[in-house]
């Protein structure tokens, strides 16, 4: 597993320069490497984590985690009761509006057990229908699985949380940023970026196969199975 120092040294070698005498400072190179982690995370759908929310009667909106990048799956129910925790349909606001024109009705008569979730904006999940009193009793959970933003590497001995297979691509991303920045080699940089995206997608089925099979078994839902983002919602910060 490559450390930050090792990846930085390899990035300098990629641009045929040496740390200390390069056009790119060590601080800048570290920034490019950390940016590379963040660039790859939503493409490879990793790293992943799950978290629970306690549903509140009459409250459909819940704040997304601060490190949230991409929604993978969502569930609602009591995990301590067999068969009670069930998958929610992940939709866009446009689809929810088309299916349920009065989807924002939070009145008592419109409430019930949530069956769907949308990303209302970059900070908010929205459950539909709005939870009622029965759907908010003790033990009920709104659970999500999501891709989170990797923490920046700050010490030379630290290593990326991304699978080791992708560490070379993090270095390549740093090279891309150098070429399209101070080195002023835009065309070469653009070719490298395209190669990074292509290779990352080629590696994804192998590296994250276990997670993807698990997600399918849990019953992920999305609006269009013909897109790369099937089973999730992507947004940019």
PDB file of C-alpha atoms in Angstrom:
ATOM      1  CA  UNK A   1       0.000   0.000   0.000  1.00  0.00           C
ATOM      2  CA  UNK A   2       1.538   3.284  -1.126  1.00  0.00           C
ATOM      3  CA  UNK A   3       2.059   6.092   1.387  1.00  0.00           C
ATOM      4  CA  UNK A   4       1.545   9.758   0.611  1.00  0.00           C
ATOM      5  CA  UNK A   5       5.313  10.217   0.324  1.00  0.00           C
ATOM      6  CA  UNK A   6       5.630   7.282  -2.085  1.00  0.00           C
ATOM      7  CA  UNK A   7       2.765   8.495  -4.267  1.00  0.00           C
ATOM      8  CA  UNK A   8       4.199  12.011  -4.288  1.00  0.00           C
ATOM      9  CA  UNK A   9       7.620  10.699  -5.357  1.00  0.00           C
ATOM     10  CA  UNK A  10       6.012   8.670  -8.138  1.00  0.00           C
ATOM     11  CA  UNK A  11       4.048  11.700  -9.286  1.00  0.00           C
ATOM     12  CA  UNK A  12       7.239  13.750  -9.572  1.00  0.00           C
ATOM     13  CA  UNK A  13       8.839  10.903 -11.527  1.00  0.00           C
ATOM     14  CA  UNK A  14       5.837  10.891 -13.863  1.00  0.00           C
ATOM     15  CA  UNK A  15       6.529  14.518 -14.833  1.00  0.00           C
ATOM     16  CA  UNK A  16      10.321  13.939 -14.933  1.00  0.00           C
ATOM     17  CA  UNK A  17      11.020  16.310 -12.051  1.00  0.00           C
ATOM     18  CA  UNK A  18      12.300  16.008  -8.500  1.00  0.00           C
ATOM     19  CA  UNK A  19      10.785  17.226  -5.281  1.00  0.00           C
ATOM     20  CA  UNK A  20      12.539  20.355  -4.049  1.00  0.00           C
ATOM     21  CA  UNK A  21      13.555  21.570  -7.500  1.00  0.00           C
ATOM     22  CA  UNK A  22      10.239  21.114  -9.294  1.00  0.00           C
ATOM     23  CA  UNK A  23       7.821  23.689 -10.653  1.00  0.00           C
ATOM     24  CA  UNK A  24       5.272  21.951  -8.393  1.00  0.00           C
ATOM     25  CA  UNK A  25       5.700  22.348  -4.635  1.00  0.00           C
ATOM     26  CA  UNK A  26       5.265  19.373  -2.322  1.00  0.00           C
ATOM     27  CA  UNK A  27       2.181  21.048  -0.857  1.00  0.00           C
ATOM     28  CA  UNK A  28       0.652  21.430  -4.315  1.00  0.00           C
ATOM     29  CA  UNK A  29       1.427  17.824  -5.204  1.00  0.00           C
ATOM     30  CA  UNK A  30      -0.146  16.611  -1.963  1.00  0.00           C
ATOM     31  CA  UNK A  31      -3.223  18.646  -2.849  1.00  0.00           C
ATOM     32  CA  UNK A  32      -3.422  17.018  -6.284  1.00  0.00           C
ATOM     33  CA  UNK A  33      -3.131  13.538  -4.758  1.00  0.00           C
ATOM     34  CA  UNK A  34      -5.917  14.261  -2.284  1.00  0.00           C
ATOM     35  CA  UNK A  35      -8.008  15.720  -5.090  1.00  0.00           C
ATOM     36  CA  UNK A  36      -7.408  12.476  -6.983  1.00  0.00           C
ATOM     37  CA  UNK A  37      -8.941  10.474  -4.140  1.00  0.00           C
ATOM     38  CA  UNK A  38     -12.028  12.680  -4.167  1.00  0.00           C
ATOM     39  CA  UNK A  39     -12.281  12.448  -7.959  1.00  0.00           C
ATOM     40  CA  UNK A  40     -12.188   8.645  -7.966  1.00  0.00           C
ATOM     41  CA  UNK A  41     -14.547   8.019  -5.028  1.00  0.00           C
ATOM     42  CA  UNK A  42     -17.891   8.573  -6.848  1.00  0.00           C
ATOM     43  CA  UNK A  43     -16.635   6.782  -9.963  1.00  0.00           C
ATOM     44  CA  UNK A  44     -15.633   3.586  -8.143  1.00  0.00           C
ATOM     45  CA  UNK A  45     -18.361   3.977  -5.477  1.00  0.00           C
ATOM     46  CA  UNK A  46     -15.867   3.624  -2.635  1.00  0.00           C
ATOM     47  CA  UNK A  47     -15.280   4.096   0.323  1.00  0.00           C
ATOM     48  CA  UNK A  48     -18.676   3.089   1.693  1.00  0.00           C
ATOM     49  CA  UNK A  49     -20.460   3.284   5.022  1.00  0.00           C
ATOM     50  CA  UNK A  50     -24.000   3.069   6.415  1.00  0.00           C
ATOM     51  CA  UNK A  51     -25.756   5.206   8.991  1.00  0.00           C
ATOM     52  CA  UNK A  52     -29.143   5.340  10.696  1.00  0.00           C
ATOM     53  CA  UNK A  53     -31.610   8.156  11.252  1.00  0.00           C
ATOM     54  CA  UNK A  54     -34.401   8.124  13.822  1.00  0.00           C
ATOM     55  CA  UNK A  55     -37.607   9.034  11.949  1.00  0.00           C
ATOM     56  CA  UNK A  56     -39.791  11.740  13.478  1.00  0.00           C
ATOM     57  CA  UNK A  57     -43.550  11.850  12.904  1.00  0.00           C
ATOM     58  CA  UNK A  58     -44.452  14.726  10.593  1.00  0.00           C
ATOM     59  CA  UNK A  59     -40.831  15.267   9.513  1.00  0.00           C
ATOM     60  CA  UNK A  60     -39.929  14.213   5.947  1.00  0.00           C
ATOM     61  CA  UNK A  61     -36.550  16.008   5.646  1.00  0.00           C
ATOM     62  CA  UNK A  62     -33.257  14.761   7.101  1.00  0.00           C
ATOM     63  CA  UNK A  63     -29.761  16.241   6.777  1.00  0.00           C
ATOM     64  CA  UNK A  64     -27.237  14.275   4.720  1.00  0.00           C
ATOM     65  CA  UNK A  65     -23.947  13.320   6.408  1.00  0.00           C
ATOM     66  CA  UNK A  66     -21.227  15.949   6.059  1.00  0.00           C
ATOM     67  CA  UNK A  67     -18.976  13.549   4.113  1.00  0.00           C
ATOM     68  CA  UNK A  68     -21.738  12.316   1.775  1.00  0.00           C
ATOM     69  CA  UNK A  69     -20.973  11.910  -1.934  1.00  0.00           C
ATOM     70  CA  UNK A  70     -23.357   9.340  -3.417  1.00  0.00           C
ATOM     71  CA  UNK A  71     -26.404   7.401  -2.202  1.00  0.00           C
ATOM     72  CA  UNK A  72     -26.175   3.638  -2.740  1.00  0.00           C
ATOM     73  CA  UNK A  73     -29.192   2.252  -0.898  1.00  0.00           C
ATOM     74  CA  UNK A  74     -31.883   3.196   1.616  1.00  0.00           C
ATOM     75  CA  UNK A  75     -34.104   1.224   4.007  1.00  0.00           C
ATOM     76  CA  UNK A  76     -36.902   1.861   6.447  1.00  0.00           C
ATOM     77  CA  UNK A  77     -38.194  -0.174   9.386  1.00  0.00           C
ATOM     78  CA  UNK A  78     -37.127  -1.874  12.582  1.00  0.00           C
ATOM     79  CA  UNK A  79     -34.029  -4.058  12.021  1.00  0.00           C
ATOM     80  CA  UNK A  80     -34.820  -5.988  15.216  1.00  0.00           C
ATOM     81  CA  UNK A  81     -38.060  -7.310  13.701  1.00  0.00           C
ATOM     82  CA  UNK A  82     -37.766  -9.912  10.977  1.00  0.00           C
ATOM     83  CA  UNK A  83     -38.883  -8.614   7.590  1.00  0.00           C
ATOM     84  CA  UNK A  84     -39.653  -5.123   8.887  1.00  0.00           C
ATOM     85  CA  UNK A  85     -36.603  -3.346   7.437  1.00  0.00           C
ATOM     86  CA  UNK A  86     -37.388  -2.963   3.731  1.00  0.00           C
ATOM     87  CA  UNK A  87     -35.685  -1.108   0.844  1.00  0.00           C
ATOM     88  CA  UNK A  88     -36.910   2.317  -0.185  1.00  0.00           C
ATOM     89  CA  UNK A  89     -37.208   3.379  -3.811  1.00  0.00           C
ATOM     90  CA  UNK A  90     -34.493   5.925  -4.597  1.00  0.00           C
ATOM     91  CA  UNK A  91     -35.914   8.530  -6.973  1.00  0.00           C
ATOM     92  CA  UNK A  92     -35.210  11.928  -8.412  1.00  0.00           C
ATOM     93  CA  UNK A  93     -37.493  14.807  -7.492  1.00  0.00           C
ATOM     94  CA  UNK A  94     -38.762  14.901 -11.092  1.00  0.00           C
ATOM     95  CA  UNK A  95     -39.832  11.246 -10.995  1.00  0.00           C
ATOM     96  CA  UNK A  96     -41.484  11.586  -7.589  1.00  0.00           C
ATOM     97  CA  UNK A  97     -43.355  14.679  -8.757  1.00  0.00           C
ATOM     98  CA  UNK A  98     -44.561  12.903 -11.891  1.00  0.00           C
ATOM     99  CA  UNK A  99     -45.846   9.920  -9.928  1.00  0.00           C
ATOM    100  CA  UNK A 100     -47.180  11.868  -6.951  1.00  0.00           C
ATOM    101  CA  UNK A 101     -47.998  15.488  -7.870  1.00  0.00           C
ATOM    102  CA  UNK A 102     -48.870  16.270  -4.237  1.00  0.00           C
ATOM    103  CA  UNK A 103     -45.677  14.693  -2.891  1.00  0.00           C
ATOM    104  CA  UNK A 104     -44.997  17.679  -0.626  1.00  0.00           C
ATOM    105  CA  UNK A 105     -48.271  17.183   1.260  1.00  0.00           C
ATOM    106  CA  UNK A 106     -47.179  16.708   4.871  1.00  0.00           C
ATOM    107  CA  UNK A 107     -50.675  16.808   6.381  1.00  0.00           C
ATOM    108  CA  UNK A 108     -51.702  14.111   8.856  1.00  0.00           C
ATOM    109  CA  UNK A 109     -53.949  12.355   6.350  1.00  0.00           C
ATOM    110  CA  UNK A 110     -51.132  12.117   3.779  1.00  0.00           C
ATOM    111  CA  UNK A 111     -48.614  10.553   6.181  1.00  0.00           C
ATOM    112  CA  UNK A 112     -47.686   6.899   6.407  1.00  0.00           C
ATOM    113  CA  UNK A 113     -44.744   4.498   6.313  1.00  0.00           C
ATOM    114  CA  UNK A 114     -42.047   5.929   3.988  1.00  0.00           C
ATOM    115  CA  UNK A 115     -41.614   4.033   0.740  1.00  0.00           C
ATOM    116  CA  UNK A 116     -39.431   6.406  -1.272  1.00  0.00           C
ATOM    117  CA  UNK A 117     -36.523   8.795  -0.780  1.00  0.00           C
ATOM    118  CA  UNK A 118     -35.112  11.614  -2.879  1.00  0.00           C
ATOM    119  CA  UNK A 119     -32.112  13.866  -2.540  1.00  0.00           C
ATOM    120  CA  UNK A 120     -34.009  17.133  -2.276  1.00  0.00           C
ATOM    121  CA  UNK A 121     -30.848  19.222  -2.434  1.00  0.00           C
ATOM    122  CA  UNK A 122     -27.176  18.716  -1.609  1.00  0.00           C
ATOM    123  CA  UNK A 123     -27.953  18.833   2.119  1.00  0.00           C
ATOM    124  CA  UNK A 124     -31.318  17.086   2.444  1.00  0.00           C
ATOM    125  CA  UNK A 125     -32.937  13.661   2.100  1.00  0.00           C
ATOM    126  CA  UNK A 126     -36.720  13.709   1.759  1.00  0.00           C
ATOM    127  CA  UNK A 127     -38.905  10.729   2.688  1.00  0.00           C
ATOM    128  CA  UNK A 128     -42.230  10.030   0.991  1.00  0.00           C
ATOM    129  CA  UNK A 129     -44.749   9.738   2.386  1.00  0.00           C
ATOM    130  CA  UNK A 130     -43.975  11.782   5.485  1.00  0.00           C
ATOM    131  CA  UNK A 131     -43.613   9.436   8.485  1.00  0.00           C
ATOM    132  CA  UNK A 132     -46.738   9.121  10.618  1.00  0.00           C
ATOM    133  CA  UNK A 133     -46.900   8.250  14.316  1.00  0.00           C
ATOM    134  CA  UNK A 134     -46.888   4.477  13.689  1.00  0.00           C
ATOM    135  CA  UNK A 135     -43.884   4.800  11.378  1.00  0.00           C
ATOM    136  CA  UNK A 136     -41.966   6.673  14.070  1.00  0.00           C
ATOM    137  CA  UNK A 137     -42.355   4.373  17.042  1.00  0.00           C
ATOM    138  CA  UNK A 138     -39.309   3.296  19.009  1.00  0.00           C
ATOM    139  CA  UNK A 139     -37.026   1.023  17.007  1.00  0.00           C
ATOM    140  CA  UNK A 140     -37.904   2.352  13.550  1.00  0.00           C
ATOM    141  CA  UNK A 141     -34.908   3.460  11.483  1.00  0.00           C
ATOM    142  CA  UNK A 142     -34.220   5.253   8.231  1.00  0.00           C
ATOM    143  CA  UNK A 143     -30.969   3.639   7.115  1.00  0.00           C
ATOM    144  CA  UNK A 144     -28.759   4.647   4.204  1.00  0.00           C
ATOM    145  CA  UNK A 145     -25.634   3.236   2.600  1.00  0.00           C
ATOM    146  CA  UNK A 146     -23.482   5.810   0.869  1.00  0.00           C
ATOM    147  CA  UNK A 147     -20.112   6.649  -0.628  1.00  0.00           C
ATOM    148  CA  UNK A 148     -18.267   9.111   1.561  1.00  0.00           C
ATOM    149  CA  UNK A 149     -15.500  11.593   0.859  1.00  0.00           C
ATOM    150  CA  UNK A 150     -12.062  10.166   1.709  1.00  0.00           C
ATOM    151  CA  UNK A 151     -10.198  12.086   4.379  1.00  0.00           C
ATOM    152  CA  UNK A 152      -7.208  14.063   3.125  1.00  0.00           C
ATOM    153  CA  UNK A 153      -3.798  12.475   3.542  1.00  0.00           C
ATOM    154  CA  UNK A 154      -1.858  14.849   5.776  1.00  0.00           C
ATOM    155  CA  UNK A 155       1.243  12.935   6.889  1.00  0.00           C
ATOM    156  CA  UNK A 156       3.865  11.384   4.630  1.00  0.00           C
ATOM    157  CA  UNK A 157       3.267   7.976   6.194  1.00  0.00           C
ATOM    158  CA  UNK A 158      -0.504   7.964   5.661  1.00  0.00           C
ATOM    159  CA  UNK A 159      -2.124   5.813   2.966  1.00  0.00           C
ATOM    160  CA  UNK A 160      -5.290   6.230   0.925  1.00  0.00           C
ATOM    161  CA  UNK A 161      -8.395   4.372   2.085  1.00  0.00           C
ATOM    162  CA  UNK A 162      -9.179   3.557  -1.564  1.00  0.00           C
ATOM    163  CA  UNK A 163      -8.331  -0.017  -2.619  1.00  0.00           C
ATOM    164  CA  UNK A 164      -4.631  -0.334  -3.443  1.00  0.00           C
ATOM    165  CA  UNK A 165      -5.513  -1.098  -7.067  1.00  0.00           C
ATOM    166  CA  UNK A 166      -6.487   2.559  -7.495  1.00  0.00           C
ATOM    167  CA  UNK A 167      -3.376   4.124  -5.989  1.00  0.00           C
ATOM    168  CA  UNK A 168      -1.662   4.307  -9.378  1.00  0.00           C
ATOM    169  CA  UNK A 169      -4.667   6.231 -10.689  1.00  0.00           C
ATOM    170  CA  UNK A 170      -4.356   8.734  -7.839  1.00  0.00           C
ATOM    171  CA  UNK A 171      -0.775   9.340  -8.969  1.00  0.00           C
ATOM    172  CA  UNK A 172      -1.916   9.660 -12.580  1.00  0.00           C
ATOM    173  CA  UNK A 173      -4.504  12.219 -11.505  1.00  0.00           C
ATOM    174  CA  UNK A 174      -1.760  14.290  -9.857  1.00  0.00           C
ATOM    175  CA  UNK A 175       0.179  14.121 -13.126  1.00  0.00           C
ATOM    176  CA  UNK A 176      -2.918  15.292 -15.013  1.00  0.00           C
ATOM    177  CA  UNK A 177      -3.250  18.309 -12.696  1.00  0.00           C
ATOM    178  CA  UNK A 178       0.419  19.184 -13.137  1.00  0.00           C
ATOM    179  CA  UNK A 179       0.193  18.961 -16.929  1.00  0.00           C
ATOM    180  CA  UNK A 180      -2.962  21.039 -17.203  1.00  0.00           C
ATOM    181  CA  UNK A 181      -1.643  23.569 -14.693  1.00  0.00           C
ATOM    182  CA  UNK A 182       1.894  24.877 -14.408  1.00  0.00           C
ATOM    183  CA  UNK A 183       3.347  22.575 -17.076  1.00  0.00           C
ATOM    184  CA  UNK A 184       0.840  23.879 -19.651  1.00  0.00           C
ATOM    185  CA  UNK A 185       0.354  20.607 -21.536  1.00  0.00           C
ATOM    186  CA  UNK A 186      -3.419  20.564 -21.783  1.00  0.00           C
ATOM    187  CA  UNK A 187      -3.852  17.961 -24.528  1.00  0.00           C
ATOM    188  CA  UNK A 188      -1.564  15.436 -22.846  1.00  0.00           C
ATOM    189  CA  UNK A 189      -3.301  16.064 -19.534  1.00  0.00           C
ATOM    190  CA  UNK A 190      -6.737  15.566 -21.068  1.00  0.00           C
ATOM    191  CA  UNK A 191      -5.658  12.214 -22.514  1.00  0.00           C
ATOM    192  CA  UNK A 192      -4.453  11.088 -19.094  1.00  0.00           C
ATOM    193  CA  UNK A 193      -7.718  12.117 -17.462  1.00  0.00           C
ATOM    194  CA  UNK A 194      -9.716  10.108 -19.991  1.00  0.00           C
ATOM    195  CA  UNK A 195      -7.448   7.131 -19.375  1.00  0.00           C
ATOM    196  CA  UNK A 196      -8.016   7.449 -15.607  1.00  0.00           C
ATOM    197  CA  UNK A 197     -11.798   7.397 -16.028  1.00  0.00           C
ATOM    198  CA  UNK A 198     -11.671   4.429 -18.423  1.00  0.00           C
ATOM    199  CA  UNK A 199      -9.308   2.379 -16.275  1.00  0.00           C
ATOM    200  CA  UNK A 200     -11.193   3.115 -13.063  1.00  0.00           C
ATOM    201  CA  UNK A 201     -14.421   1.826 -14.609  1.00  0.00           C
ATOM    202  CA  UNK A 202     -12.615  -1.282 -15.865  1.00  0.00           C
ATOM    203  CA  UNK A 203     -11.285  -2.022 -12.386  1.00  0.00           C
ATOM    204  CA  UNK A 204     -14.523  -1.304 -10.528  1.00  0.00           C
ATOM    205  CA  UNK A 205     -16.323  -4.631 -11.196  1.00  0.00           C
ATOM    206  CA  UNK A 206     -13.317  -6.559  -9.859  1.00  0.00           C
ATOM    207  CA  UNK A 207     -12.522  -4.445  -6.821  1.00  0.00           C
ATOM    208  CA  UNK A 208     -16.068  -3.679  -5.652  1.00  0.00           C
ATOM    209  CA  UNK A 209     -17.795  -6.845  -6.893  1.00  0.00           C
ATOM    210  CA  UNK A 210     -18.695  -8.000  -3.390  1.00  0.00           C
ATOM    211  CA  UNK A 211     -20.351  -4.684  -2.548  1.00  0.00           C
ATOM    212  CA  UNK A 212     -22.294  -4.557  -5.814  1.00  0.00           C
ATOM    213  CA  UNK A 213     -23.661  -8.088  -5.415  1.00  0.00           C
ATOM    214  CA  UNK A 214     -24.708  -7.256  -1.878  1.00  0.00           C
ATOM    215  CA  UNK A 215     -26.461  -4.098  -3.022  1.00  0.00           C
ATOM    216  CA  UNK A 216     -28.391  -6.021  -5.667  1.00  0.00           C
ATOM    217  CA  UNK A 217     -29.422  -8.619  -3.128  1.00  0.00           C
ATOM    218  CA  UNK A 218     -30.748  -5.900  -0.849  1.00  0.00           C
ATOM    219  CA  UNK A 219     -32.983  -4.600  -3.623  1.00  0.00           C
ATOM    220  CA  UNK A 220     -31.577  -1.278  -4.788  1.00  0.00           C
ATOM    221  CA  UNK A 221     -33.973   0.872  -6.795  1.00  0.00           C
ATOM    222  CA  UNK A 222     -33.367   3.678  -9.238  1.00  0.00           C
ATOM    223  CA  UNK A 223     -35.026   5.396 -12.109  1.00  0.00           C
ATOM    224  CA  UNK A 224     -32.994   4.283 -15.103  1.00  0.00           C
ATOM    225  CA  UNK A 225     -31.177   0.928 -15.194  1.00  0.00           C
ATOM    226  CA  UNK A 226     -29.389   1.933 -18.392  1.00  0.00           C
ATOM    227  CA  UNK A 227     -27.212   4.572 -16.750  1.00  0.00           C
ATOM    228  CA  UNK A 228     -23.896   4.263 -14.923  1.00  0.00           C
ATOM    229  CA  UNK A 229     -25.525   5.692 -11.808  1.00  0.00           C
ATOM    230  CA  UNK A 230     -28.238   3.029 -11.552  1.00  0.00           C
ATOM    231  CA  UNK A 231     -28.976   2.437  -7.887  1.00  0.00           C
ATOM    232  CA  UNK A 232     -27.851   5.824  -6.673  1.00  0.00           C
ATOM    233  CA  UNK A 233     -28.051   9.574  -6.928  1.00  0.00           C
ATOM    234  CA  UNK A 234     -24.993  11.643  -7.760  1.00  0.00           C
ATOM    235  CA  UNK A 235     -24.483  15.286  -6.953  1.00  0.00           C
ATOM    236  CA  UNK A 236     -21.510  17.604  -6.986  1.00  0.00           C
ATOM    237  CA  UNK A 237     -20.387  19.870  -4.225  1.00  0.00           C
TER     238      UNK A 237
END
